[in-house]
PDB file of C-alpha atoms in Angstrom:
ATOM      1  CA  UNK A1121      87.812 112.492  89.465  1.00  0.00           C
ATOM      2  CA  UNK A1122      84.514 113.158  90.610  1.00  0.00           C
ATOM      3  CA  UNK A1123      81.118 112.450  88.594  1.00  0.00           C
ATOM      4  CA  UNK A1124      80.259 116.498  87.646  1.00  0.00           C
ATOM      5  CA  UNK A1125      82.426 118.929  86.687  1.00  0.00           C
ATOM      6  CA  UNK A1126      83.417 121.585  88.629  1.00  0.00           C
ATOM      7  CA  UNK A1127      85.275 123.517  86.421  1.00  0.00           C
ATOM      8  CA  UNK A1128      83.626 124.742  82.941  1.00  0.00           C
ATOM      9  CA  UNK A1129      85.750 127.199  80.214  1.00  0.00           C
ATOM     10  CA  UNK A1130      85.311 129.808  78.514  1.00  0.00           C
ATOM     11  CA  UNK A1131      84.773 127.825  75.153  1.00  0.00           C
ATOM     12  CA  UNK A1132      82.256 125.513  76.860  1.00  0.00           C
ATOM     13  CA  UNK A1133      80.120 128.585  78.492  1.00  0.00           C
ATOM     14  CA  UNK A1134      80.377 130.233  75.224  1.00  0.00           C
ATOM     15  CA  UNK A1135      78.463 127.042  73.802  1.00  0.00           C
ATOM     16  CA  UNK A1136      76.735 126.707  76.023  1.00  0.00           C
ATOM     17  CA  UNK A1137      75.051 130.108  77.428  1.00  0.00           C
ATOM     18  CA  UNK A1138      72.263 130.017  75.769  1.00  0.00           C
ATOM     19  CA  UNK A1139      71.086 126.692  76.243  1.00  0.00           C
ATOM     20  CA  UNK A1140      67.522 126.997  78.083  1.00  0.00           C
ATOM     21  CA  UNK A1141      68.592 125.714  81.336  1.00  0.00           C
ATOM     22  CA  UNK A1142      71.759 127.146  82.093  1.00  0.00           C
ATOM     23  CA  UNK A1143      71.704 130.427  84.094  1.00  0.00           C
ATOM     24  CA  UNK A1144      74.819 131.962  85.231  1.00  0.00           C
ATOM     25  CA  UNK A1145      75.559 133.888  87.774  1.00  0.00           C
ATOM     26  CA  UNK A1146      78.231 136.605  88.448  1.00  0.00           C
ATOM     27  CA  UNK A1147      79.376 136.381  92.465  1.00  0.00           C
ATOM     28  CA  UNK A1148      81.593 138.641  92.815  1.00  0.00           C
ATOM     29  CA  UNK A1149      83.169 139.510  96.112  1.00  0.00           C
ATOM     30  CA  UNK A1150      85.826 141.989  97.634  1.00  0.00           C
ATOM     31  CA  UNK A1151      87.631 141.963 101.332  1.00  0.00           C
ATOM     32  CA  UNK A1152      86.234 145.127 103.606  1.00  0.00           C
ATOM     33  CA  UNK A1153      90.388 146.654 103.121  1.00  0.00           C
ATOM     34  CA  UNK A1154      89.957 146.209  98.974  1.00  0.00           C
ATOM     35  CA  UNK A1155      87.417 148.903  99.004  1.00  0.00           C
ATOM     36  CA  UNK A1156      85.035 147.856  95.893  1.00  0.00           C
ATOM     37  CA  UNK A1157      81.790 147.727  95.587  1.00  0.00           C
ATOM     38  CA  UNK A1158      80.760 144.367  94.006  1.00  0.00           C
ATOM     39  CA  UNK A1159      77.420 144.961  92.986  1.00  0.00           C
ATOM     40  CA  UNK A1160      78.279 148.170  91.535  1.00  0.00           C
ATOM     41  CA  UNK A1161      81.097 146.800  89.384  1.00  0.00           C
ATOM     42  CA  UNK A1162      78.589 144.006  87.931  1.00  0.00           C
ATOM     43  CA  UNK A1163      76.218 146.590  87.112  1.00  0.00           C
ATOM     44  CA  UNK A1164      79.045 147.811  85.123  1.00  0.00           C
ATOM     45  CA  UNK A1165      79.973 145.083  83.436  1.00  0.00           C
ATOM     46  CA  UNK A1166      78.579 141.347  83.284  1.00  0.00           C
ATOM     47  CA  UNK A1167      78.499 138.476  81.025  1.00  0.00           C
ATOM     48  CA  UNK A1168      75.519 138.323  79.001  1.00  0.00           C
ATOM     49  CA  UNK A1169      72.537 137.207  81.217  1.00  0.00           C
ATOM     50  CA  UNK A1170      74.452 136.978  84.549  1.00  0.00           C
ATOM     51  CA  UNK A1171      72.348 137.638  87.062  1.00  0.00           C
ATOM     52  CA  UNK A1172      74.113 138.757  91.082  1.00  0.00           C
ATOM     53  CA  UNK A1173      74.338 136.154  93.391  1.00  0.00           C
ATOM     54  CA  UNK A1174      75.411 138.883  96.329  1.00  0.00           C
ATOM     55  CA  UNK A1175      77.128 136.489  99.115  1.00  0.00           C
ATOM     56  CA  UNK A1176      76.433 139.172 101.517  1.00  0.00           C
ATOM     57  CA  UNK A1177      72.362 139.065 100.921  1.00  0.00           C
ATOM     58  CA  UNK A1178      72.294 135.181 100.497  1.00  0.00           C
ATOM     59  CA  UNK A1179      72.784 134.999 103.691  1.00  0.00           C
ATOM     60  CA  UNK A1180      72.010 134.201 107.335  1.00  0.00           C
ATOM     61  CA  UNK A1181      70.808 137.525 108.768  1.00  0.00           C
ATOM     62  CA  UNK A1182      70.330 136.268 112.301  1.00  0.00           C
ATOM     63  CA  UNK A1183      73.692 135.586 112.854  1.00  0.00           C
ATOM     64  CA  UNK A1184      76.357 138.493 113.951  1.00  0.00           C
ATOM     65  CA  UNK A1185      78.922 136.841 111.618  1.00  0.00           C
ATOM     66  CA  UNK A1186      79.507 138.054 108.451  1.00  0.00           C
ATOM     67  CA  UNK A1187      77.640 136.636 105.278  1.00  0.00           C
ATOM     68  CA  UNK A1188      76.880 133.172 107.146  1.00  0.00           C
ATOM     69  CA  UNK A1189      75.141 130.363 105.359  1.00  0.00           C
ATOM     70  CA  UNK A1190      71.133 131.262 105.329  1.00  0.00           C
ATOM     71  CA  UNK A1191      68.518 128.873 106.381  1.00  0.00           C
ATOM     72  CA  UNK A1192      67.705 126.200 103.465  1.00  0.00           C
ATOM     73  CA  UNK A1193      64.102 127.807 103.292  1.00  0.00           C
ATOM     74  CA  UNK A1194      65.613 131.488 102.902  1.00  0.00           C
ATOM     75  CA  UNK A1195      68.526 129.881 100.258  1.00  0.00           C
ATOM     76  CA  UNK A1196      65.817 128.068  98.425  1.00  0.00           C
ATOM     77  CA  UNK A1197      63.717 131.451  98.003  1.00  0.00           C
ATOM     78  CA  UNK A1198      66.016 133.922  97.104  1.00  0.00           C
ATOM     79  CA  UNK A1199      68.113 131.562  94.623  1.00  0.00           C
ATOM     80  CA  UNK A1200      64.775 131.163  93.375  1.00  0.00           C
ATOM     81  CA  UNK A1201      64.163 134.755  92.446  1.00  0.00           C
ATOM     82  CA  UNK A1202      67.395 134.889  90.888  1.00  0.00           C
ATOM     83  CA  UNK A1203      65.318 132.438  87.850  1.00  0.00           C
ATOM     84  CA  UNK A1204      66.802 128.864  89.133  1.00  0.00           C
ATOM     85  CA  UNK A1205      65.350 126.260  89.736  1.00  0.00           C
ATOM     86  CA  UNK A1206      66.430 122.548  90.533  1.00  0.00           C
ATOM     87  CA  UNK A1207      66.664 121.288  86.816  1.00  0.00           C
ATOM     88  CA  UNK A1208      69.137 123.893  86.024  1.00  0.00           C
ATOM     89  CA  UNK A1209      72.955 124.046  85.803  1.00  0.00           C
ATOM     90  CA  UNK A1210      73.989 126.583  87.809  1.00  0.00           C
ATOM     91  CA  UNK A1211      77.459 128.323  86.345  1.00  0.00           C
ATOM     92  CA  UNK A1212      79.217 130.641  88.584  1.00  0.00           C
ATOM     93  CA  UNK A1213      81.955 133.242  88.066  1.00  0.00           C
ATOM     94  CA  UNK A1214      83.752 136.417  90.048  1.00  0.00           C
ATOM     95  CA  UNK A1215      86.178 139.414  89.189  1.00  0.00           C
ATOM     96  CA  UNK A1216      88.564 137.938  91.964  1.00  0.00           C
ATOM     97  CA  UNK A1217      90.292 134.816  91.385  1.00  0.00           C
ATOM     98  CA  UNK A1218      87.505 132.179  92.599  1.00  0.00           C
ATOM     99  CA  UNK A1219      87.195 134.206  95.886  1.00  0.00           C
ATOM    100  CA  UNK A1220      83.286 134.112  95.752  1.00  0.00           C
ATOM    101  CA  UNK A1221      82.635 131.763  92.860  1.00  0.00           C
ATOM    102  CA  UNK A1222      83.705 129.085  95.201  1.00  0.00           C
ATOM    103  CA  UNK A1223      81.911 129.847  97.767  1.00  0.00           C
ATOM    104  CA  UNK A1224      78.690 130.088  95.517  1.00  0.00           C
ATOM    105  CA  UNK A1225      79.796 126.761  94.310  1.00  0.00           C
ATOM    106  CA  UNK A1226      79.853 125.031  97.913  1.00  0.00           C
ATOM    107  CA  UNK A1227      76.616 126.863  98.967  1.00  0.00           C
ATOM    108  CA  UNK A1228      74.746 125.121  96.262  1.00  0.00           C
ATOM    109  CA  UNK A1229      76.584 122.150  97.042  1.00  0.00           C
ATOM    110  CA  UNK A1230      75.932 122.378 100.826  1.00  0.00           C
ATOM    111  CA  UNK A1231      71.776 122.950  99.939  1.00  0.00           C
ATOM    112  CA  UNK A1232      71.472 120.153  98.119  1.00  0.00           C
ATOM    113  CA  UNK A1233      72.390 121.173  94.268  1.00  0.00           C
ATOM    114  CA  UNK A1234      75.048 119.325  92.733  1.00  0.00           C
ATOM    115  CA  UNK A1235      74.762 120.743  88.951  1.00  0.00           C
ATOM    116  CA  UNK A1236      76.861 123.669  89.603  1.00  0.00           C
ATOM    117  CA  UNK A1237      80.083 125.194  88.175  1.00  0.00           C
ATOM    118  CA  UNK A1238      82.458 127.554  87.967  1.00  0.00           C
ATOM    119  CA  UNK A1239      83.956 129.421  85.525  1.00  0.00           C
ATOM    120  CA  UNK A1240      87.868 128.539  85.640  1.00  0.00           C
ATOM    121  CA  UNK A1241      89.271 132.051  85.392  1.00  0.00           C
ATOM    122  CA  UNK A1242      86.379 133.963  85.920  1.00  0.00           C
ATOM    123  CA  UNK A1243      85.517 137.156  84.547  1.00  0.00           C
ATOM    124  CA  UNK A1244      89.145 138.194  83.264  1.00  0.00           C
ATOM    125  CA  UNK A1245      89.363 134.819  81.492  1.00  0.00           C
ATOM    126  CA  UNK A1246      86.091 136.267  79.483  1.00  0.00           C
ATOM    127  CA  UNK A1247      87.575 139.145  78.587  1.00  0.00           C
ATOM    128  CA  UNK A1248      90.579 137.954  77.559  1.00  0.00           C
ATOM    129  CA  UNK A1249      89.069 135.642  75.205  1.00  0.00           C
ATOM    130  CA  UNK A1250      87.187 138.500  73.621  1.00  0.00           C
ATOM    131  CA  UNK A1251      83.819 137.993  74.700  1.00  0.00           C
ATOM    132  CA  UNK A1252      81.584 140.488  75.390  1.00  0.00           C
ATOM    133  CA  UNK A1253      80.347 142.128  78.654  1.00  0.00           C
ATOM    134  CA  UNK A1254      76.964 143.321  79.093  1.00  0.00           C
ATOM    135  CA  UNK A1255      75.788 146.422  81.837  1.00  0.00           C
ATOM    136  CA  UNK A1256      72.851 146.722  83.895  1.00  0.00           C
ATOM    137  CA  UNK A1257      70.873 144.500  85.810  1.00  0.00           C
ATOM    138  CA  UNK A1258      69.598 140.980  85.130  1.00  0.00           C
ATOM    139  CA  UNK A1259      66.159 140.242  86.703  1.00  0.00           C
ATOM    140  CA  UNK A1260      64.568 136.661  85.400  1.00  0.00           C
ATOM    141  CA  UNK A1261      61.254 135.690  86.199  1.00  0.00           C
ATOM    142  CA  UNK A1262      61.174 133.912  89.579  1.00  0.00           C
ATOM    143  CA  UNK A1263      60.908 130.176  89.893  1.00  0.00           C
ATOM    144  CA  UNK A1264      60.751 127.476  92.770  1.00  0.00           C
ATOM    145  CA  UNK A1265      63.674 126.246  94.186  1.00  0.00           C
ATOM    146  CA  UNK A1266      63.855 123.515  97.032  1.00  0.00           C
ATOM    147  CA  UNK A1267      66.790 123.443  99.223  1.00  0.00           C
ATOM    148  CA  UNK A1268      67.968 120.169 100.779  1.00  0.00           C
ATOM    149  CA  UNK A1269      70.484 120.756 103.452  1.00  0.00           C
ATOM    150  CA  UNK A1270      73.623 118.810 103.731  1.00  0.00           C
ATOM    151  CA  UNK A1271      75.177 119.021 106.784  1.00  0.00           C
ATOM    152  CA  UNK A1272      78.444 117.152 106.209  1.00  0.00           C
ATOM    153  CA  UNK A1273      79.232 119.509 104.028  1.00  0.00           C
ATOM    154  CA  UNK A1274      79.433 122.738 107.180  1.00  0.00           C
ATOM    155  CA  UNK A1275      81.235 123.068 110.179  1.00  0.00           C
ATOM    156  CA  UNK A1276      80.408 124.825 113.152  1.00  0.00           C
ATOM    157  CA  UNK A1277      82.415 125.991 116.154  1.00  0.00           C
ATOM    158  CA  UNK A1278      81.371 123.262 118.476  1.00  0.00           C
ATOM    159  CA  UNK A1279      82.447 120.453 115.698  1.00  0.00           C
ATOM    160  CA  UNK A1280      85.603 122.472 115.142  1.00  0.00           C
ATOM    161  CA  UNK A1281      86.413 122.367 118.555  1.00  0.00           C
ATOM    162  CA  UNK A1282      86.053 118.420 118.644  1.00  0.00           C
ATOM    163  CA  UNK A1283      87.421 117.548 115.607  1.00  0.00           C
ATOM    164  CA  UNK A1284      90.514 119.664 116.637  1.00  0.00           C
ATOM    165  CA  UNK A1285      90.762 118.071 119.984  1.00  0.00           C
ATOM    166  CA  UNK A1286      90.079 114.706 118.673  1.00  0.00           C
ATOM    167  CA  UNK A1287      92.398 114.866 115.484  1.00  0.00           C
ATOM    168  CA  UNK A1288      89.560 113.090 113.567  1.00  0.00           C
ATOM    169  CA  UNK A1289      89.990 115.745 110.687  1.00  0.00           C
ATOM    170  CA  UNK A1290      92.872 117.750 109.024  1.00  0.00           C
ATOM    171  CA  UNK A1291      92.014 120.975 109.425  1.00  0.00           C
ATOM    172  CA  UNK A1292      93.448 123.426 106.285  1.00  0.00           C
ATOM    173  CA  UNK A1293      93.795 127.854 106.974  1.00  0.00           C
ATOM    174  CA  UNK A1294      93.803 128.506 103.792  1.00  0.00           C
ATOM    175  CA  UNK A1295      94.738 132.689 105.099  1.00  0.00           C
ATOM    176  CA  UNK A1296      97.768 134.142 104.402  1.00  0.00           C
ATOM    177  CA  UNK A1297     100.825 132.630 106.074  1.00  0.00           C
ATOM    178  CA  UNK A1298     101.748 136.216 107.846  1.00  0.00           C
ATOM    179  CA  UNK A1299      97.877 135.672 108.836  1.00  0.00           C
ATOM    180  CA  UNK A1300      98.307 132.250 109.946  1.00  0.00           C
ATOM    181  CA  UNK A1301     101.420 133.277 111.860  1.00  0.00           C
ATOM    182  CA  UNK A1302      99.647 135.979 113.694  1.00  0.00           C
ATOM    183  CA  UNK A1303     102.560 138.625 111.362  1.00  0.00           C
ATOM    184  CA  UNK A1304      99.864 140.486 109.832  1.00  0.00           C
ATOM    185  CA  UNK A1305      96.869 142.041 110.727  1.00  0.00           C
ATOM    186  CA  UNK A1306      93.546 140.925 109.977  1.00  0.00           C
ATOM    187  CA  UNK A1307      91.033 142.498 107.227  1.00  0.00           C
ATOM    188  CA  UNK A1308      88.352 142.486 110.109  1.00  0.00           C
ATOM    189  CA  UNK A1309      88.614 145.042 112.831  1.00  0.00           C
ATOM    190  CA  UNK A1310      88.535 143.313 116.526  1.00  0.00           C
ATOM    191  CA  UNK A1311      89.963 140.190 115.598  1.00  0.00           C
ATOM    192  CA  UNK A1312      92.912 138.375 117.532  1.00  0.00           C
ATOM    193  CA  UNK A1313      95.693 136.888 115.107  1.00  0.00           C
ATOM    194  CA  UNK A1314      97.269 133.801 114.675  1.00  0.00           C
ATOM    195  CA  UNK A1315      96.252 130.417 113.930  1.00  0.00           C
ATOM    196  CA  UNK A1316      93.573 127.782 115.635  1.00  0.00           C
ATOM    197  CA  UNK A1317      96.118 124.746 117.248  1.00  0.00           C
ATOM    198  CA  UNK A1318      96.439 121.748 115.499  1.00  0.00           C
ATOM    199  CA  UNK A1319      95.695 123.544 112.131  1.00  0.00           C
ATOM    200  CA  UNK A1320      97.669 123.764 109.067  1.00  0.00           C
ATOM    201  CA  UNK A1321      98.341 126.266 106.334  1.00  0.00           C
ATOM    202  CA  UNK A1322      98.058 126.514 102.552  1.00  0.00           C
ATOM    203  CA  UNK A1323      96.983 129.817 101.506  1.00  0.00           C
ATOM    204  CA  UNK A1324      94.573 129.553  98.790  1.00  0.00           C
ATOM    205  CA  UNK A1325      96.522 131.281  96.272  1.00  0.00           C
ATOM    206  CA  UNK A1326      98.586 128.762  96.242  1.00  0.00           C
ATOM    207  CA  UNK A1327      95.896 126.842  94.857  1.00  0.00           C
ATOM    208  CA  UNK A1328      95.558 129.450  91.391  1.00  0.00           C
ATOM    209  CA  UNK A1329      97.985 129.540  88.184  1.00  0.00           C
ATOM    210  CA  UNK A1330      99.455 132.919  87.172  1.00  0.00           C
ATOM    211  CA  UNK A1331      96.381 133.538  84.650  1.00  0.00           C
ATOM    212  CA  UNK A1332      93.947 133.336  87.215  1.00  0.00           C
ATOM    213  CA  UNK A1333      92.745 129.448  86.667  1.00  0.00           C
ATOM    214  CA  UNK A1334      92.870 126.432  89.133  1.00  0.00           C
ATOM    215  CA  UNK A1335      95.925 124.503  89.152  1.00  0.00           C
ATOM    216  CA  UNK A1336      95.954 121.690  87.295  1.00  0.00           C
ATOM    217  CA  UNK A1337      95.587 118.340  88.928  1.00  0.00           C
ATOM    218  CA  UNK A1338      99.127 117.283  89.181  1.00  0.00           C
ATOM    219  CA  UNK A1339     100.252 120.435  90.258  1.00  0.00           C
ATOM    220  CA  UNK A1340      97.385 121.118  93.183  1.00  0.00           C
ATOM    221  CA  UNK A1341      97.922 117.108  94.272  1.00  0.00           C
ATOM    222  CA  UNK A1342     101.504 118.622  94.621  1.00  0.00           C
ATOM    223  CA  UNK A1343     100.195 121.528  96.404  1.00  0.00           C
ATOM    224  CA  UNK A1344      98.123 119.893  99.067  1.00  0.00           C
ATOM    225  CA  UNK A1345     100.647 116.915  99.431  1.00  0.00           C
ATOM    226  CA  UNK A1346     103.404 119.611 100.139  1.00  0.00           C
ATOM    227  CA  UNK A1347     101.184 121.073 103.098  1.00  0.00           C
ATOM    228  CA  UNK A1348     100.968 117.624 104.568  1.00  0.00           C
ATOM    229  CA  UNK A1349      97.417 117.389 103.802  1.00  0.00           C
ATOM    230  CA  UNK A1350      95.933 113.336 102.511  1.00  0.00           C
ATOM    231  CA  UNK A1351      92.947 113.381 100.650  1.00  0.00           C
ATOM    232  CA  UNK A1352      92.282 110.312 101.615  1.00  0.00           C
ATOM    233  CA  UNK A1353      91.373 111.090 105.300  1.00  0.00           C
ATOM    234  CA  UNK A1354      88.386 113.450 106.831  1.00  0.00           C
ATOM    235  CA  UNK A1355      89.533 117.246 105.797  1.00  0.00           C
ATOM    236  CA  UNK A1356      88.329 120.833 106.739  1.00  0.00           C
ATOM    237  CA  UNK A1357      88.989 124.191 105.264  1.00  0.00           C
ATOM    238  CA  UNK A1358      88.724 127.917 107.063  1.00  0.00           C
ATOM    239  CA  UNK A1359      89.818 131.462 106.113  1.00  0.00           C
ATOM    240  CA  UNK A1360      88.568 134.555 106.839  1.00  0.00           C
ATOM    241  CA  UNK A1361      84.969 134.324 107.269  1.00  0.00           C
ATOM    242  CA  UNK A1362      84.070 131.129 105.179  1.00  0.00           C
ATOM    243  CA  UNK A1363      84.627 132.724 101.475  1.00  0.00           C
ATOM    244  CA  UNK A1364      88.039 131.648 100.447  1.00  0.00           C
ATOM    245  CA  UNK A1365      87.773 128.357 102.340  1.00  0.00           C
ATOM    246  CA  UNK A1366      85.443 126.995  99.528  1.00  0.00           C
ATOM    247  CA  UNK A1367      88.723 127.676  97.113  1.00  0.00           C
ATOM    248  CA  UNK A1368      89.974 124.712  98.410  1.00  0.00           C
ATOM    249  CA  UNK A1369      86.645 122.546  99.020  1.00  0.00           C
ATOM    250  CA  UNK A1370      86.805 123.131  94.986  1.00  0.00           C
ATOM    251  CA  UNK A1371      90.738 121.951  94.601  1.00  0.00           C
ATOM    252  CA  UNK A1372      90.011 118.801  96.804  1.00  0.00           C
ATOM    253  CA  UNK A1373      86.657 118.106  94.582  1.00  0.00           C
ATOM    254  CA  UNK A1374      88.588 117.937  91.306  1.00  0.00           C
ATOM    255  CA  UNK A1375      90.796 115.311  92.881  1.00  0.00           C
ATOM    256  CA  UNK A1376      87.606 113.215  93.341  1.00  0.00           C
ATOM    257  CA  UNK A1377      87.243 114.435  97.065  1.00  0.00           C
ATOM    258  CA  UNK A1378      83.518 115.635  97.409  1.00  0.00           C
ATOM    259  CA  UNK A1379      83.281 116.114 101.408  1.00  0.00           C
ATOM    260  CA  UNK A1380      85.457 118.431 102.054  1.00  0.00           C
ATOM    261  CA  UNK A1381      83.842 121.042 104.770  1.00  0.00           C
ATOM    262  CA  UNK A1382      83.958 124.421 105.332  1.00  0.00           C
ATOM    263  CA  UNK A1383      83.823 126.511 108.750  1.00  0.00           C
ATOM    264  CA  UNK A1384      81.564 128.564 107.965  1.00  0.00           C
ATOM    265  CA  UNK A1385      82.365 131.194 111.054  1.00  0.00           C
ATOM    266  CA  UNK A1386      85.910 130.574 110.049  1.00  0.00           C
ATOM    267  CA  UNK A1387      88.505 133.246 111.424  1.00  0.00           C
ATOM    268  CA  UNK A1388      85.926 135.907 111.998  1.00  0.00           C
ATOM    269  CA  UNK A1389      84.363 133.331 114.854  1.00  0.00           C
ATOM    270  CA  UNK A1390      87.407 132.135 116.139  1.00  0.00           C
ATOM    271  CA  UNK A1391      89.568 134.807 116.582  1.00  0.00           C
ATOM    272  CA  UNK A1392      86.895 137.089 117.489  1.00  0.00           C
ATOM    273  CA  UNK A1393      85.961 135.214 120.724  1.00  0.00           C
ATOM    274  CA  UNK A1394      88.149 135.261 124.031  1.00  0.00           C
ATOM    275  CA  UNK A1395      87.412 131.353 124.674  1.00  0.00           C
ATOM    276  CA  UNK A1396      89.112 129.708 121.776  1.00  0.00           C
ATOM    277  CA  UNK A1397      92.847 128.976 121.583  1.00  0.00           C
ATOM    278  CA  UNK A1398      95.449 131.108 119.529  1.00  0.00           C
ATOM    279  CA  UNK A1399      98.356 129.675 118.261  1.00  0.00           C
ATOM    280  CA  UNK A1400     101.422 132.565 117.340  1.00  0.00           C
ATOM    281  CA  UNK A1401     104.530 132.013 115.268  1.00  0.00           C
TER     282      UNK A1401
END
């Protein structure tokens, strides 16, 4: 098991919400074909004090990629206006089955910020327990927030390439398997289908019970095992654009494994260029 927690309940948040130095955060994200609008949903309907963490703001906006890790400086600022600040622990949650919250989860992780959770179950988990939703905005008052970049932690398309060509890490599509097969058509206009060589699949649903919590331990060591995939060696997750990837950077951390990576360009990098290789089923 690894040292923090990545995984808080609803009985421990409810605790623990008020406590002066825990702010939560509601990072909610949809898929362009689900047609939502995240943002307007949390206006909605939030848990008490939540503020946005929008994955599609906090974000690099030099890059032509969609919602690409931001520069530790721009990361540092705008978590910062969001009222966090180093000493605090950070819970996260989404409307989506740990599609964002992850990701939240492994950008903190990947600048430097290791007191950070997520909310196993999310926002329905909330609601089912009974606890009450607030509307409206939440703005705190800003405060300072240093980023510290770790780089072990992110993937690029150059590393990709070598580690795929060098088979020094597994690397895990956590897509669909019609995805991974090249069968269905990707979310993203313009995109070529099928699967980077070399890689292997376990969709990240796999990864999440029926009532919208992580697997437990037993059953996502049986998950990963049955993929082919050893823990004990260097491993790499991609999906779509970087989001769901973190799904299973978050499985492999509450097995004790705390280096997973992420591609962060992911399947909207690869299979949007004409120089990298496609693998069909």
């Amino acid at each position: 098991m690894s040292a923090l927690p990545a995984l808080v309940s609803v009985d421990w948040l409810v605790r623990h919400q008020n406590d002066p130095d825990v702010r939560i955060l509601d990072a909610s994200f949809y898929l362009p074909n689900q047609n939502r609008d995240a943002h307007a949903e949390y206006r909605e309907r939030h848990l008490p004090g939540a503020a946005f963490f929008d994955v599609e703001v906090i974000a690099d906006p030099a890059s032509d990629l969609p919602h690409m890790l931001p520069p530790p400086e721009q990361f540092g600022r705008q978590v910062g206006e969001l009222g966090i600040d180093n000493a605090d622990r950070v819970v996260v949650y989404d409307a989506n089955r740990f599609l964002a919250s992850a990701r939240a989860w492994w950008m903190f992780r990947a600048m430097g910020h290791q007191d950070v959770m997520v909310l196993d179950g999310g926002l329905a988990a909330w609601q089912a327990a009974g606890q009450k939703l607030e509307s409206g905005e939440v703005r705190l008052p800003a405060r300072r927030f240093v980023a510290r970049f770790r780089p072990e932690l992110v993937l690029d398309l150059d590393r990709v390439r070598a580690v795929l060509e060098d088979g020094s890490t597994q690397v895990v599509d956590v897509r669909s398997p019609g995805r991974f097969r090249g069968a269905e058509p990707e979310p993203r206009a313009g995109l070529r289908s099928g699967h980077m060589p070399g890689a292997v699949n376990l969709p990240y649903g796999e990864l999440i019970d029926t009532d919208g919590r992580l697997l437990p331990n037993d059953r996502l060591q049986m998950a990963l095992e049955g993929a082919g995939i050893d823990l004990r060696l260097p491993v790499a997750a991609s999906c779509g654009s970087g989001v769901s990837a973190a799904v299973l950077a978050l499985a492999a951390y509450q097995l004790g494994k705390e280096d997973l990576a992420v591609y962060d360009g992911s399947w909207t990098e690869w299979g949007g260029r004409k120089d990298t290789p496609i693998v069909t089923e």
